Amino acid sequence: MAELLARVSVPRRLEATALLVYAVVFVLLVAYGRPGLGISQGFYLAVVLVGLAGGAAGGVGAGVLATLLCAIAAALHGNLFAETVEPLVIRLVGFTFAGFAVGYFAGRGRRMLAESLHVLDAVLGLARRELETGAITADGIQARIAERAEAHWPFAVLVGETAPSSESALRDALRTLAAALDGESDVGRVGPHRLAVVTGSLTPQEASDIACDLERKLGDATFGWAFHPQDGDEPLALVGAASERLQARRAAAG
């Protein structure tokens, strides 16, 4: 969810709109401006837009730019506003204060939104874990596989069964794997008596070696493996390929 929001180009659109407002107001000032008409107030819209996009610092810079454009327009038009130092200072204070205020609260709102999204991600992560073992649920495993597949990096999916195939044996195996594997590997279950591991792997042979290593760690389990992208891109395809190799290995072992 945080990644989707990061891809939205709203700040760039706001900045582009602000540049357009600057240009339009400046042209109107040069062409039609006169004392009391208030055309320069249109710069407030540009200042607000920049503040929303660039934060407090951007808002202050936008206010300075608006004041500078007012002075340039006055110089180009002669007696446009009969500008003196005092009116320019008043405009500078008004524009910069508005930009700072809008930018400060906009930046604070974005930080609060980012923190809320992190909390939401953490809650969703907990919702996909078992309370007793901390292992990821079947839905969580599929989500992790999908995330890794979207990153286009090679990885391995391993599906295993314990002997005996009981709930207590599976929970013990999940705890053992969670403690033995590194933090970049995901351990969970994909069925009543099947566990799964999603871990990094550079080659199919390395995925096979990892399966053998997990069997040695548990002692009474058999693992099948699947390699991304060779065995598929979808979670169901990878889990299915690993399950087929699991069955073949169990049949070969009698």
Short mmCIF file of C-alpha atoms in Angstrom, two decimals:
data_model
loop_
_atom_site.label_atom_id
_atom_site.label_comp_id
_atom_site.label_asym_id
_atom_site.label_seq_id
_atom_site.Cartn_x
_atom_site.Cartn_y
_atom_site.Cartn_z
CA MET A 1 0.00 0.00 0.00
CA ALA A 2 2.83 2.40 0.87
CA GLU A 3 4.50 1.56 -2.45
CA LEU A 4 1.34 2.40 -4.38
CA LEU A 5 1.07 5.81 -2.72
CA ALA A 6 4.74 6.48 -3.41
CA ARG A 7 4.16 5.96 -7.13
CA VAL A 8 1.47 8.64 -7.34
CA SER A 9 2.94 11.78 -8.96
CA VAL A 10 0.70 14.27 -7.13
CA PRO A 11 3.57 16.59 -6.00
CA ARG A 12 4.79 16.96 -9.58
CA ARG A 13 1.30 17.80 -10.78
CA LEU A 14 0.93 20.41 -8.05
CA GLU A 15 4.27 21.99 -8.94
CA ALA A 16 3.37 22.06 -12.63
CA THR A 17 0.03 23.69 -11.83
CA ALA A 18 1.79 26.23 -9.60
CA LEU A 19 4.16 27.20 -12.43
CA LEU A 20 1.16 27.73 -14.69
CA VAL A 21 -0.51 29.94 -12.07
CA TYR A 22 2.69 31.96 -11.64
CA ALA A 23 2.86 32.54 -15.39
CA VAL A 24 -0.81 33.48 -15.78
CA VAL A 25 -0.85 35.89 -12.83
CA PHE A 26 2.42 37.50 -13.91
CA VAL A 27 1.12 38.09 -17.45
CA LEU A 28 -2.12 39.57 -16.08
CA LEU A 29 -0.13 41.86 -13.78
CA VAL A 30 1.96 43.18 -16.64
CA ALA A 31 -0.99 43.56 -19.01
CA TYR A 32 -3.86 44.73 -16.82
CA GLY A 33 -2.58 45.41 -13.33
CA ARG A 34 -3.41 48.62 -11.56
CA PRO A 35 -3.64 49.75 -7.95
CA GLY A 36 -6.53 48.18 -6.03
CA LEU A 37 -7.37 45.51 -8.61
CA GLY A 38 -5.77 42.72 -6.54
CA ILE A 39 -4.43 40.59 -9.37
CA SER A 40 -1.31 39.78 -7.34
CA GLN A 41 -3.48 37.91 -4.83
CA GLY A 42 -3.60 35.12 -7.40
CA PHE A 43 -0.02 34.26 -6.43
CA TYR A 44 -1.42 32.85 -3.16
CA LEU A 45 -2.83 29.91 -5.12
CA ALA A 46 0.61 29.12 -6.54
CA VAL A 47 2.22 29.48 -3.10
CA VAL A 48 -0.32 27.10 -1.56
CA LEU A 49 0.21 24.53 -4.32
CA VAL A 50 3.99 24.60 -3.88
CA GLY A 51 3.59 24.36 -0.12
CA LEU A 52 1.42 21.27 -0.51
CA ALA A 53 3.99 19.67 -2.79
CA GLY A 54 7.27 20.77 -1.24
CA GLY A 55 6.63 21.32 2.44
CA ALA A 56 7.47 24.35 4.57
CA ALA A 57 10.76 25.15 2.81
CA GLY A 58 9.11 24.96 -0.60
CA GLY A 59 6.27 27.19 0.58
CA VAL A 60 8.66 29.86 1.83
CA GLY A 61 10.58 29.75 -1.45
CA ALA A 62 7.31 30.06 -3.36
CA GLY A 63 6.40 33.15 -1.32
CA VAL A 64 9.74 34.78 -2.10
CA LEU A 65 9.27 34.03 -5.80
CA ALA A 66 5.77 35.54 -5.77
CA THR A 67 7.11 38.75 -4.19
CA LEU A 68 9.92 38.91 -6.73
CA LEU A 69 7.46 38.54 -9.62
CA CYS A 70 5.35 41.38 -8.19
CA ALA A 71 8.40 43.64 -8.14
CA ILE A 72 9.38 42.67 -11.69
CA ALA A 73 5.85 43.29 -12.97
CA ALA A 74 5.84 46.70 -11.31
CA ALA A 75 9.19 47.55 -12.91
CA LEU A 76 8.05 46.43 -16.36
CA HIS A 77 4.75 48.31 -16.18
CA GLY A 78 6.14 51.52 -14.78
CA ASN A 79 3.73 52.96 -12.20
CA LEU A 80 1.75 49.73 -11.95
CA PHE A 81 1.44 49.71 -8.17
CA ALA A 82 3.59 52.69 -7.34
CA GLU A 83 5.55 50.08 -5.39
CA THR A 84 7.64 51.10 -2.40
CA VAL A 85 9.63 49.03 0.05
CA GLU A 86 6.75 48.80 2.51
CA PRO A 87 4.18 47.18 0.16
CA LEU A 88 6.78 44.69 -1.05
CA VAL A 89 7.68 43.77 2.53
CA ILE A 90 3.99 43.25 3.33
CA ARG A 91 3.61 41.00 0.29
CA LEU A 92 6.77 39.09 1.22
CA VAL A 93 5.51 38.45 4.76
CA GLY A 94 2.04 37.42 3.56
CA PHE A 95 3.24 35.10 0.80
CA THR A 96 6.00 33.41 2.81
CA PHE A 97 3.82 32.96 5.91
CA ALA A 98 1.07 31.35 3.84
CA GLY A 99 3.58 29.05 2.13
CA PHE A 100 5.23 28.09 5.40
CA ALA A 101 1.93 27.35 7.17
CA VAL A 102 0.49 25.27 4.33
CA GLY A 103 3.79 23.43 3.75
CA TYR A 104 4.32 22.68 7.45
CA PHE A 105 0.90 21.14 8.00
CA ALA A 106 0.99 19.32 4.66
CA GLY A 107 4.35 17.75 5.55
CA ARG A 108 3.09 16.83 8.99
CA GLY A 109 0.03 15.22 7.45
CA ARG A 110 2.19 13.17 5.05
CA ARG A 111 4.37 11.96 7.92
CA MET A 112 1.31 10.93 9.91
CA LEU A 113 -0.05 9.12 6.86
CA ALA A 114 3.24 7.28 6.36
CA GLU A 115 3.32 6.22 10.02
CA SER A 116 -0.29 5.05 9.78
CA LEU A 117 0.54 2.97 6.69
CA HIS A 118 3.49 1.36 8.49
CA VAL A 119 1.25 0.49 11.42
CA LEU A 120 -1.35 -0.89 9.03
CA ASP A 121 1.30 -3.03 7.30
CA ALA A 122 2.41 -4.35 10.69
CA VAL A 123 -1.17 -5.18 11.68
CA LEU A 124 -1.77 -6.95 8.36
CA GLY A 125 1.46 -8.87 8.87
CA LEU A 126 0.32 -10.00 12.33
CA ALA A 127 -3.06 -10.98 10.91
CA ARG A 128 -1.25 -13.38 8.56
CA ARG A 129 0.63 -15.17 11.35
CA GLU A 130 -0.36 -17.94 13.71
CA LEU A 131 -0.52 -16.96 17.36
CA GLU A 132 1.06 -20.15 18.72
CA THR A 133 4.03 -20.51 16.37
CA GLY A 134 4.38 -17.10 14.75
CA ALA A 135 4.39 -18.84 11.35
CA ILE A 136 2.80 -17.21 8.34
CA THR A 137 -0.59 -18.50 7.25
CA ALA A 138 -1.31 -19.94 3.81
CA ASP A 139 -2.66 -16.59 2.59
CA GLY A 140 0.42 -14.86 3.95
CA ILE A 141 2.75 -17.28 2.17
CA GLN A 142 0.97 -16.65 -1.12
CA ALA A 143 1.26 -12.90 -0.56
CA ARG A 144 5.01 -13.18 0.15
CA ILE A 145 5.53 -15.25 -2.99
CA ALA A 146 3.62 -12.67 -5.04
CA GLU A 147 5.71 -9.83 -3.58
CA ARG A 148 8.98 -11.58 -4.40
CA ALA A 149 7.77 -12.43 -7.89
CA GLU A 150 6.94 -8.77 -8.55
CA ALA A 151 10.52 -7.85 -7.60
CA HIS A 152 11.79 -10.14 -10.42
CA TRP A 153 14.51 -11.68 -8.23
CA PRO A 154 15.15 -15.45 -8.22
CA PHE A 155 13.96 -17.30 -5.12
CA ALA A 156 12.91 -20.75 -3.97
CA VAL A 157 9.63 -22.05 -2.58
CA LEU A 158 9.89 -25.22 -0.49
CA VAL A 159 6.98 -27.37 0.66
CA GLY A 160 7.54 -30.01 3.32
CA GLU A 161 5.79 -32.69 5.35
CA THR A 162 6.78 -34.07 8.71
CA ALA A 163 6.70 -37.68 9.82
CA PRO A 164 4.46 -38.31 11.63
CA SER A 165 2.09 -35.86 9.96
CA SER A 166 0.51 -34.47 13.09
CA GLU A 167 -0.36 -30.96 14.22
CA SER A 168 2.14 -31.05 17.08
CA ALA A 169 4.95 -32.27 14.80
CA LEU A 170 4.18 -29.56 12.27
CA ARG A 171 4.21 -26.85 14.94
CA ASP A 172 7.55 -28.09 16.27
CA ALA A 173 8.94 -28.02 12.75
CA LEU A 174 7.69 -24.47 12.19
CA ARG A 175 9.34 -23.27 15.40
CA THR A 176 12.60 -25.00 14.50
CA LEU A 177 12.71 -23.50 11.02
CA ALA A 178 11.77 -20.03 12.24
CA ALA A 179 14.70 -20.14 14.66
CA ALA A 180 17.17 -21.67 12.18
CA LEU A 181 16.55 -19.59 9.05
CA ASP A 182 17.69 -16.02 8.46
CA GLY A 183 15.39 -13.01 8.72
CA GLU A 184 14.97 -12.79 4.94
CA SER A 185 13.27 -16.20 4.75
CA ASP A 186 9.55 -16.69 5.35
CA VAL A 187 8.25 -19.76 7.17
CA GLY A 188 4.60 -20.77 7.22
CA ARG A 189 2.10 -23.44 6.33
CA VAL A 190 0.20 -24.18 3.15
CA GLY A 191 -2.07 -26.95 4.41
CA PRO A 192 -3.19 -28.87 7.49
CA HIS A 193 0.01 -30.95 7.54
CA ARG A 194 2.32 -29.08 5.20
CA LEU A 195 4.78 -26.30 5.88
CA ALA A 196 6.39 -23.90 3.42
CA VAL A 197 9.56 -21.85 3.22
CA VAL A 198 10.15 -18.93 0.87
CA THR A 199 13.83 -18.03 0.68
CA GLY A 200 16.41 -16.53 -1.64
CA SER A 201 18.04 -18.80 -4.20
CA LEU A 202 20.17 -18.02 -7.24
CA THR A 203 19.88 -21.35 -9.09
CA PRO A 204 17.61 -24.42 -9.15
CA GLN A 205 20.49 -26.49 -7.78
CA GLU A 206 20.78 -24.15 -4.81
CA ALA A 207 17.03 -24.56 -4.20
CA SER A 208 17.51 -28.35 -4.17
CA ASP A 209 20.42 -28.01 -1.75
CA ILE A 210 18.31 -25.87 0.57
CA ALA A 211 15.62 -28.57 0.59
CA CYS A 212 18.19 -31.19 1.60
CA ASP A 213 19.57 -28.87 4.29
CA LEU A 214 16.10 -28.33 5.77
CA GLU A 215 15.56 -32.09 5.89
CA ARG A 216 18.79 -32.46 7.87
CA LYS A 217 17.71 -29.69 10.25
CA LEU A 218 14.38 -31.34 11.02
CA GLY A 219 15.42 -34.96 10.71
CA ASP A 220 11.92 -36.33 10.10
CA ALA A 221 10.67 -34.21 7.20
CA THR A 222 10.70 -34.35 3.41
CA PHE A 223 10.83 -31.26 1.21
CA GLY A 224 10.05 -30.51 -2.39
CA TRP A 225 11.21 -27.33 -4.05
CA ALA A 226 10.31 -24.91 -6.83
CA PHE A 227 12.44 -22.19 -8.35
CA HIS A 228 11.30 -18.80 -9.57
CA PRO A 229 11.13 -17.99 -12.44
CA GLN A 230 11.85 -21.41 -13.91
CA ASP A 231 8.83 -23.13 -12.34
CA GLY A 232 6.41 -20.23 -12.69
CA ASP A 233 5.52 -16.71 -11.57
CA GLU A 234 2.26 -17.36 -9.71
CA PRO A 235 2.08 -18.47 -6.06
CA LEU A 236 -0.18 -21.44 -6.86
CA ALA A 237 2.13 -22.60 -9.66
CA LEU A 238 5.23 -22.46 -7.47
CA VAL A 239 3.56 -24.17 -4.51
CA GLY A 240 2.16 -26.80 -6.88
CA ALA A 241 5.58 -27.48 -8.43
CA ALA A 242 7.16 -27.81 -4.98
CA SER A 243 4.35 -30.16 -3.87
CA GLU A 244 4.87 -32.36 -6.94
CA ARG A 245 8.58 -32.71 -6.17
CA LEU A 246 7.67 -33.45 -2.55
CA GLN A 247 5.43 -36.32 -3.62
CA ALA A 248 8.08 -37.62 -6.02
CA ARG A 249 10.72 -37.61 -3.31
CA ARG A 250 8.42 -39.32 -0.83
CA ALA A 251 7.58 -41.99 -3.42
CA ALA A 252 11.28 -42.48 -4.19
CA ALA A 253 12.04 -42.86 -0.48
CA GLY A 254 9.29 -45.45 -0.11
#
